[in-house]
Short mmCIF file of C-alpha atoms and ligand atoms in Angstrom, two decimals:
data_model
loop_
_atom_site.label_atom_id
_atom_site.label_comp_id
_atom_site.label_asym_id
_atom_site.label_seq_id
_atom_site.Cartn_x
_atom_site.Cartn_y
_atom_site.Cartn_z
CA UNK A 1 156.57 83.70 -128.41
CA UNK A 2 156.93 85.48 -125.13
CA UNK A 3 156.15 84.71 -121.51
CA UNK A 4 155.25 87.46 -119.06
CA UNK A 5 156.38 87.15 -115.44
CA UNK A 6 153.87 88.80 -113.13
CA UNK A 7 153.02 88.71 -109.43
CA UNK A 8 152.49 90.79 -106.30
CA UNK A 9 155.09 93.48 -105.56
CA UNK A 10 158.28 92.02 -104.01
CA UNK A 11 157.32 88.43 -104.75
CA UNK A 12 160.68 87.80 -106.43
CA UNK A 13 159.77 88.33 -110.11
CA UNK A 14 162.98 90.08 -111.08
CA UNK A 15 165.05 87.62 -109.05
CA UNK A 16 163.52 84.72 -110.99
CA UNK A 17 163.77 86.62 -114.27
CA UNK A 18 167.51 87.10 -113.62
CA UNK A 19 167.92 83.44 -112.78
CA UNK A 20 166.10 82.33 -115.95
CA UNK A 21 167.85 84.68 -118.33
CA UNK A 22 171.18 84.95 -116.48
CA UNK A 23 170.35 88.64 -116.31
CA UNK A 24 171.41 91.36 -113.92
CA UNK A 25 168.27 93.47 -113.55
CA UNK A 26 167.99 95.26 -110.22
CA UNK A 27 166.12 93.53 -107.41
CA UNK A 28 165.09 95.42 -104.31
CA UNK A 29 163.60 94.88 -100.90
CA UNK A 30 162.14 98.38 -100.45
CA UNK A 31 162.64 100.56 -103.51
CA UNK A 32 159.55 100.84 -105.68
CA UNK A 33 159.65 98.61 -108.75
CA UNK A 34 160.86 99.99 -112.05
CA UNK A 35 157.78 100.02 -114.26
CA UNK A 36 159.77 99.46 -117.44
CA UNK A 37 159.68 95.73 -118.16
CA UNK A 38 162.87 93.64 -118.21
CA UNK A 39 163.19 91.54 -121.34
CA UNK A 40 165.51 88.55 -121.68
CA UNK A 41 166.14 85.22 -123.34
CA UNK A 42 166.62 81.81 -121.68
CA UNK A 43 168.32 78.94 -123.43
CA UNK A 44 166.49 75.61 -123.26
CA UNK A 45 168.82 72.98 -121.84
CA UNK A 46 168.04 69.90 -123.89
CA UNK A 47 169.97 66.63 -123.50
CA UNK A 48 169.25 65.89 -127.15
CA UNK A 49 171.27 68.83 -128.41
CA UNK A 50 174.19 67.81 -126.19
CA UNK A 51 174.09 64.26 -127.60
CA UNK A 52 173.87 65.56 -131.18
CA UNK A 53 176.83 67.86 -130.59
CA UNK A 54 178.86 64.92 -129.29
CA UNK A 55 178.01 63.14 -132.53
CA UNK A 56 178.82 65.97 -134.95
CA UNK A 57 181.39 68.11 -133.10
CA UNK A 58 180.00 71.21 -134.85
CA UNK A 59 181.65 74.64 -134.80
CA UNK A 60 178.50 76.10 -133.32
CA UNK A 61 175.68 74.79 -131.13
CA UNK A 62 172.42 76.70 -130.98
CA UNK A 63 169.83 75.59 -128.44
CA UNK A 64 166.17 76.62 -128.44
CA UNK A 65 165.23 79.82 -126.63
CA UNK A 66 162.33 81.21 -124.63
CA UNK A 67 161.73 84.94 -124.25
CA UNK A 68 160.69 86.31 -120.87
CA UNK A 69 159.36 89.71 -119.86
CA UNK A 70 159.33 90.72 -116.20
CA UNK A 71 156.53 93.20 -115.70
CA UNK A 72 156.09 94.84 -112.31
CA UNK A 73 152.63 95.73 -111.05
CA UNK A 74 152.49 99.14 -109.42
CA UNK A 75 151.72 98.60 -105.69
CA UNK A 76 148.70 100.86 -105.98
CA UNK A 77 147.25 98.40 -108.46
CA UNK A 78 147.04 95.57 -105.96
CA UNK A 79 145.15 97.32 -103.19
CA UNK A 80 141.67 97.10 -104.64
CA UNK A 81 139.93 94.93 -107.19
CA UNK A 82 139.93 95.91 -110.85
CA UNK A 83 142.77 98.35 -110.55
CA UNK A 84 145.43 96.91 -112.86
CA UNK A 85 146.60 99.89 -114.89
CA UNK A 86 145.69 99.98 -118.55
CA UNK A 87 149.40 100.00 -119.41
CA UNK A 88 149.85 96.75 -117.47
CA UNK A 89 146.80 95.17 -119.11
CA UNK A 90 148.08 96.13 -122.55
CA UNK A 91 151.37 94.37 -121.82
CA UNK A 92 149.51 91.31 -120.64
CA UNK A 93 147.27 91.15 -123.68
CA UNK A 94 150.35 90.90 -125.92
CA UNK A 95 152.17 88.01 -124.26
CA UNK A 96 151.56 84.34 -125.07
CA UNK A 97 151.67 82.84 -121.58
CA UNK A 98 151.86 83.99 -117.97
CA UNK A 99 154.21 83.01 -115.16
CA UNK A 100 152.72 84.05 -111.85
CA UNK A 101 155.40 84.31 -109.15
CA UNK A 102 153.90 83.85 -105.69
CA UNK A 103 155.87 84.64 -102.57
CA UNK A 104 156.09 81.79 -100.07
CA UNK A 105 159.35 82.91 -98.45
CA UNK A 106 159.20 84.55 -95.04
CA UNK A 107 161.60 87.45 -94.56
CA UNK A 108 161.04 90.19 -92.01
CA UNK A 109 163.32 92.49 -93.96
CA UNK A 110 161.00 92.41 -96.95
CA UNK A 111 157.52 93.69 -96.20
CA UNK A 112 154.61 91.98 -98.00
CA UNK A 113 152.15 94.45 -99.44
CA UNK A 114 149.26 92.60 -97.75
CA UNK A 115 151.02 92.40 -94.40
CA UNK A 116 151.55 88.63 -94.38
CA UNK A 117 152.68 85.75 -96.55
CA UNK A 118 149.69 83.74 -97.81
CA UNK A 119 150.22 81.81 -101.01
CA UNK A 120 146.65 80.69 -101.70
CA UNK A 121 145.33 84.23 -101.12
CA UNK A 122 147.84 85.74 -103.55
CA UNK A 123 147.15 83.15 -106.27
CA UNK A 124 143.47 83.85 -105.89
CA UNK A 125 143.92 87.58 -105.91
CA UNK A 126 145.84 87.67 -109.21
CA UNK A 127 143.40 85.16 -110.77
CA UNK A 128 140.54 87.42 -109.75
CA UNK A 129 142.20 90.44 -111.34
CA UNK A 130 142.80 88.61 -114.61
CA UNK A 131 139.19 87.40 -114.66
CA UNK A 132 137.99 90.89 -113.81
CA UNK A 133 139.75 92.31 -116.84
CA UNK A 134 138.15 89.65 -119.09
CA UNK A 135 134.72 90.33 -117.60
CA UNK A 136 134.99 94.05 -118.36
CA UNK A 137 135.84 93.31 -121.99
CA UNK A 138 132.87 90.94 -122.21
CA UNK A 139 130.44 93.37 -120.61
CA UNK A 140 131.40 96.13 -123.03
CA UNK A 141 131.15 93.86 -126.03
CA UNK A 142 127.77 92.44 -124.95
CA UNK A 143 126.44 95.97 -124.59
CA UNK A 144 127.61 96.81 -128.11
CA UNK A 145 126.15 93.60 -129.53
CA UNK A 146 122.80 94.45 -127.94
CA UNK A 147 122.79 97.84 -129.67
CA UNK A 148 123.90 96.45 -133.02
CA UNK A 149 121.19 93.78 -132.95
CA UNK A 150 118.53 96.48 -133.08
CA UNK A 151 119.42 97.40 -136.64
CA UNK A 152 121.32 94.36 -137.93
CA UNK A 153 120.39 92.46 -141.09
CA UNK A 154 119.67 88.75 -140.89
CA UNK A 155 123.16 87.47 -141.77
CA UNK A 156 124.90 89.84 -139.39
CA UNK A 157 122.26 89.09 -136.78
CA UNK A 158 123.14 85.38 -136.87
CA UNK A 159 126.81 86.13 -136.25
CA UNK A 160 126.05 88.54 -133.45
CA UNK A 161 123.72 86.04 -131.81
CA UNK A 162 126.40 83.39 -131.92
CA UNK A 163 128.94 85.70 -130.35
CA UNK A 164 126.45 86.83 -127.72
CA UNK A 165 125.72 83.24 -126.70
CA UNK A 166 129.41 82.41 -126.48
CA UNK A 167 130.34 85.53 -124.51
CA UNK A 168 127.48 84.91 -122.08
CA UNK A 169 128.73 81.36 -121.58
CA UNK A 170 132.24 82.66 -120.86
CA UNK A 171 130.86 85.35 -118.58
CA UNK A 172 129.03 82.72 -116.50
CA UNK A 173 132.17 80.59 -116.32
CA UNK A 174 134.31 83.51 -115.15
CA UNK A 175 131.75 84.47 -112.54
CA UNK A 176 132.04 80.91 -111.23
CA UNK A 177 135.85 81.12 -111.07
CA UNK A 178 136.46 79.08 -114.22
CA UNK A 179 139.10 80.69 -116.43
CA UNK A 180 138.69 80.66 -120.21
CA UNK A 181 141.66 78.29 -120.59
CA UNK A 182 139.64 75.56 -118.86
CA UNK A 183 136.59 75.78 -121.16
CA UNK A 184 136.12 73.21 -123.88
CA UNK A 185 135.65 75.46 -126.88
CA UNK A 186 135.22 74.43 -130.48
CA UNK A 187 137.53 75.59 -133.24
CA UNK A 188 134.85 78.05 -134.34
CA UNK A 189 134.42 79.42 -130.82
CA UNK A 190 138.17 79.91 -130.47
CA UNK A 191 138.11 81.90 -133.68
CA UNK A 192 135.30 84.15 -132.46
CA UNK A 193 137.17 85.13 -129.29
CA UNK A 194 140.74 85.17 -130.65
CA UNK A 195 140.92 88.94 -131.01
CA UNK A 196 139.85 89.61 -127.43
CA UNK A 197 143.11 88.06 -126.08
CA UNK A 198 141.40 87.10 -122.84
CA UNK A 199 143.95 87.02 -120.03
CA UNK A 200 142.45 83.92 -118.41
CA UNK A 201 142.75 82.13 -121.76
CA UNK A 202 146.54 82.34 -121.63
CA UNK A 203 148.47 79.30 -120.40
CA UNK A 204 149.51 79.86 -116.78
CA UNK A 205 152.51 78.65 -114.81
CA UNK A 206 152.25 79.32 -111.08
CA UNK A 207 155.75 79.57 -109.58
CA UNK A 208 155.90 79.32 -105.83
CA UNK A 209 158.96 81.25 -104.63
CA UNK A 210 160.19 79.48 -101.50
CA UNK A 211 163.07 79.98 -99.08
CA UNK A 212 166.12 77.73 -98.99
CA UNK A 213 164.81 76.27 -95.72
CA UNK A 214 161.63 75.07 -97.45
CA UNK A 215 163.50 73.12 -100.15
CA UNK A 216 163.36 69.85 -98.23
CA UNK A 217 159.54 69.75 -98.40
CA UNK A 218 159.07 71.16 -101.85
CA UNK A 219 156.95 68.15 -102.88
CA UNK A 220 154.42 68.63 -100.11
CA UNK A 221 154.26 72.38 -100.83
CA UNK A 222 153.43 71.60 -104.45
CA UNK A 223 150.85 68.93 -103.65
CA UNK A 224 149.15 71.09 -100.97
CA UNK A 225 148.63 73.77 -103.60
CA UNK A 226 147.64 71.50 -106.47
CA UNK A 227 143.99 72.53 -106.09
CA UNK A 228 144.98 76.08 -107.11
CA UNK A 229 145.75 74.85 -110.56
CA UNK A 230 143.57 72.71 -112.82
CA UNK A 231 143.22 71.87 -116.50
CA UNK A 232 145.85 71.13 -119.12
CA UNK A 233 146.95 74.72 -119.55
CA UNK A 234 147.88 75.45 -115.95
CA UNK A 235 150.98 74.17 -114.16
CA UNK A 236 152.39 74.77 -110.70
CA UNK A 237 155.90 74.31 -109.40
CA UNK A 238 158.04 75.62 -106.54
CA UNK A 239 161.59 76.93 -106.56
CA UNK A 240 163.89 79.09 -104.50
CA UNK A 241 164.37 82.16 -106.66
CA UNK A 242 167.11 83.74 -104.60
CA UNK A 243 169.22 80.57 -104.54
CA UNK A 244 168.68 79.97 -108.26
CA UNK A 245 169.80 83.50 -109.03
CA UNK A 246 172.91 83.06 -106.89
CA UNK A 247 173.69 79.75 -108.58
CA UNK A 248 173.75 81.40 -112.01
CA UNK A 249 176.80 83.36 -110.79
CA UNK A 250 178.73 80.09 -110.31
CA UNK A 251 180.27 77.83 -112.93
CA UNK A 252 178.13 74.87 -114.03
CA UNK A 253 180.32 72.51 -112.01
CA UNK A 254 180.22 74.58 -108.83
CA UNK A 255 176.46 74.96 -109.18
CA UNK A 256 176.06 71.21 -109.58
CA UNK A 257 178.14 70.56 -106.46
CA UNK A 258 176.04 73.05 -104.56
CA UNK A 259 172.80 71.45 -105.73
CA UNK A 260 174.06 67.98 -104.85
CA UNK A 261 174.90 69.26 -101.37
CA UNK A 262 171.34 70.50 -100.93
CA UNK A 263 169.87 67.33 -102.44
CA UNK A 264 168.33 69.18 -105.41
CA UNK A 265 168.46 66.75 -108.31
CA UNK A 266 167.79 68.93 -111.27
CA UNK A 267 168.02 72.62 -111.86
CA UNK A 268 164.61 74.05 -111.00
CA UNK A 269 165.26 76.66 -113.64
CA UNK A 270 165.62 74.13 -116.40
CA UNK A 271 162.36 72.66 -115.26
CA UNK A 272 160.68 76.06 -115.46
CA UNK A 273 162.12 76.68 -118.92
CA UNK A 274 160.95 73.25 -120.08
CA UNK A 275 157.48 73.84 -118.62
CA UNK A 276 157.33 77.25 -120.33
CA UNK A 277 158.19 75.66 -123.63
CA UNK A 278 155.50 73.05 -123.09
CA UNK A 279 152.93 75.57 -121.95
CA UNK A 280 153.40 77.53 -125.16
CA UNK A 281 152.70 74.38 -127.18
CA UNK A 282 156.19 74.59 -128.65
CA UNK A 283 158.54 71.80 -129.70
CA UNK A 284 161.91 71.45 -131.42
CA UNK A 285 163.27 69.92 -134.57
CA UNK A 286 166.98 69.80 -135.25
CA UNK A 287 169.35 70.48 -138.11
CA UNK A 288 172.78 68.93 -137.84
CA UNK A 289 176.13 69.24 -139.58
CA UNK A 290 179.79 70.00 -139.10
CA UNK A 291 179.08 73.74 -139.03
CA UNK A 292 176.14 73.87 -136.69
CA UNK A 293 173.79 71.76 -134.61
CA UNK A 294 170.67 73.79 -134.06
CA UNK A 295 167.28 73.43 -132.37
CA UNK A 296 164.45 75.16 -134.18
CA UNK A 297 161.31 76.08 -132.28
CA UNK A 298 157.95 75.40 -133.90
CA UNK A 299 154.36 75.11 -132.74
CA UNK A 300 153.06 71.55 -132.39
CA UNK A 301 151.29 70.54 -135.59
CA UNK A 302 153.57 72.46 -137.99
CA UNK A 303 153.99 71.01 -141.51
CA UNK A 304 157.38 70.22 -143.06
CA UNK A 305 156.84 73.08 -145.52
CA UNK A 306 156.28 75.65 -142.76
CA UNK A 307 159.16 74.24 -140.75
CA UNK A 308 161.38 74.80 -143.82
CA UNK A 309 160.17 78.41 -143.93
CA UNK A 310 161.34 78.83 -140.35
CA UNK A 311 164.92 78.29 -141.57
CA UNK A 312 164.73 80.34 -144.77
CA UNK A 313 162.01 81.47 -147.15
CA UNK A 314 164.09 80.10 -150.06
CA UNK A 315 163.97 76.62 -148.58
CA UNK A 316 160.19 76.90 -148.28
CA UNK A 317 159.83 78.26 -151.81
CA UNK A 318 162.05 75.62 -153.39
CA UNK A 319 160.97 72.75 -151.13
CA UNK A 320 161.39 69.34 -152.77
CA UNK A 321 161.42 66.85 -149.90
CA UNK A 322 162.58 66.52 -146.33
CA UNK A 323 164.96 63.78 -145.23
CA UNK A 324 163.95 62.93 -141.69
CA UNK A 325 165.18 60.64 -138.96
CA UNK A 326 163.79 60.70 -135.43
CA UNK A 327 166.21 61.57 -132.65
CA UNK A 328 165.76 58.17 -131.00
CA UNK A 329 166.43 56.29 -134.24
CA UNK A 330 169.58 58.31 -134.91
CA UNK A 331 170.91 57.69 -131.42
CA UNK A 332 170.10 53.99 -131.74
CA UNK A 333 172.04 53.80 -135.02
CA UNK A 334 174.93 55.98 -133.89
CA UNK A 335 175.46 57.72 -137.24
CA UNK A 336 173.37 59.14 -140.05
CA UNK A 337 174.99 56.70 -142.51
CA UNK A 338 173.91 53.78 -140.36
CA UNK A 339 170.37 55.19 -140.05
CA UNK A 340 170.21 55.45 -143.83
CA UNK A 341 171.46 51.88 -144.20
CA UNK A 342 168.78 50.60 -141.84
CA UNK A 343 166.08 52.44 -143.76
CA UNK A 344 165.30 54.78 -140.84
CA UNK A 345 165.94 57.92 -142.85
CA UNK A 346 162.55 58.77 -144.35
CA UNK A 347 161.67 61.03 -147.27
CA UNK A 348 158.67 63.18 -146.41
CA UNK A 349 156.63 65.71 -148.40
CA UNK A 350 155.33 69.22 -147.73
CA UNK A 351 152.34 68.10 -145.67
CA UNK A 352 154.23 65.87 -143.23
CA UNK A 353 153.59 67.05 -139.65
CA UNK A 354 156.96 67.54 -137.98
CA UNK A 355 157.41 65.57 -134.74
CA UNK A 356 159.30 66.67 -131.64
CA UNK A 357 162.94 65.64 -132.01
CA UNK A 358 162.90 65.10 -135.79
CA UNK A 359 166.30 65.66 -137.38
CA UNK A 360 165.67 67.18 -140.77
CA UNK A 361 167.63 67.82 -143.91
CA UNK A 362 165.56 69.85 -146.37
CA UNK A 363 166.12 69.18 -150.06
CA UNK A 364 165.26 72.27 -152.06
CA UNK A 365 165.85 73.94 -155.36
CA UNK A 366 165.78 77.69 -156.06
N1 GTP B 1 164.60 85.34 -98.56
C1 GTP B 1 164.29 85.40 -99.85
N2 GTP B 1 164.28 86.58 -100.44
C2 GTP B 1 163.96 86.63 -101.74
C3 GTP B 1 163.63 85.49 -102.49
N3 GTP B 1 163.36 85.88 -103.76
C4 GTP B 1 163.51 87.22 -103.77
N4 GTP B 1 163.88 87.68 -102.55
C5 GTP B 1 164.15 89.07 -102.16
O1 GTP B 1 162.97 89.80 -102.23
C6 GTP B 1 163.22 91.15 -102.64
C7 GTP B 1 162.36 91.47 -103.84
O2 GTP B 1 162.80 90.67 -104.91
P1 GTP B 1 162.55 91.12 -106.42
O3 GTP B 1 163.05 90.02 -107.28
O4 GTP B 1 163.07 92.47 -106.64
O5 GTP B 1 160.97 91.11 -106.42
P2 GTP B 1 159.98 91.69 -107.52
O6 GTP B 1 158.77 90.85 -107.48
O7 GTP B 1 160.69 91.83 -108.81
O8 GTP B 1 159.67 93.11 -106.88
P3 GTP B 1 158.98 94.36 -107.62
O9 GTP B 1 159.50 94.38 -109.03
O10 GTP B 1 159.44 95.51 -106.81
O11 GTP B 1 157.53 94.12 -107.53
C8 GTP B 1 164.71 91.23 -102.94
O12 GTP B 1 165.34 91.79 -101.83
C9 GTP B 1 165.10 89.76 -103.13
O13 GTP B 1 166.44 89.55 -102.79
C10 GTP B 1 163.66 84.22 -101.84
O14 GTP B 1 163.40 83.16 -102.44
N5 GTP B 1 163.99 84.24 -100.52
MG1 MG B 2 161.00 93.55 -110.04
#
């Protein structure tokens, strides 16, 4: 699972990428962007894994991770509509979710490609580009369906008709500024369009990149812009990219002191990482022991059998049962032995749907 960070030139994408992944990719006020994407991993800070480590004192602690790609848009691509390069579109079609970094910081030293800072305009402009790309795909496909219908047999004709109706519905929605992610589609409809990887179908996190001076009214900035973001698969939050990147250079303690001084309660970065995780429909289960406490990332709705396969194919192949206790139950009991005593350690079969925070011991035989 991978999240692409996109946005207007010089909006602070690489700065935020560095902050998220503790990376050191080059950021620049004037130099043209490097068109090679930056790729990095962020660790999900999860209180649960800290608590479990305090319980088990393992040799190794492995938190969940999110992968980010920072992809610059060539400046030429943002001057007129429909001009995202095909290379850029190919990158976008591969990623699972989009973070759109929007510049809200004023800085005379850093020219904005459109001559001024205007958050709503920039959100709109990228949304339009993404929709434009989807519309082109639809137009081409509809044209091809029309041709195929001339000679198609009955069975094929039915399928083509279905697809034509669906694509026309999506086309109308896009023309009325409704992205695919907001449409209520049936399972079957999702299947029909899966291979098109529509860009407006991808979950979207809009990240407003503000200046330090704007931190005190971050809540009103977010609520003023809430109309730019609707539906379950779109989120919006504001952070100061430059400050967050600088804070990653400090020790955790120093960073906390600094945040406290500025009245920032929680690391904005952790919030972004958590939101990314959520946006991707991901959740964690844990394995615990004296050697390692580890968070495993799975998609919501994963069965115990598939979760076992995530750890090792042998465990999936030889799956007998899963011993499971929920995180909250374990914490309430204090130890695994106590949880067992109180009957809170359950035995579940292959089809059990793993829940967020389940602590699992797989029993298997190979
Ligand atoms: N004042 C201020 N400057 C920022 C902020 N975030 C980024 N910058 C500066 O803006 C310039 C561009 O930042 P980058 O992170 O390189 O932006 P980018 O979107 O990756 O730029 P391209 O890859 O060239 O499109 C750098 O000089 C950053 O230091 C911010 O929150 N406040
Ligand atoms: Mg960059």
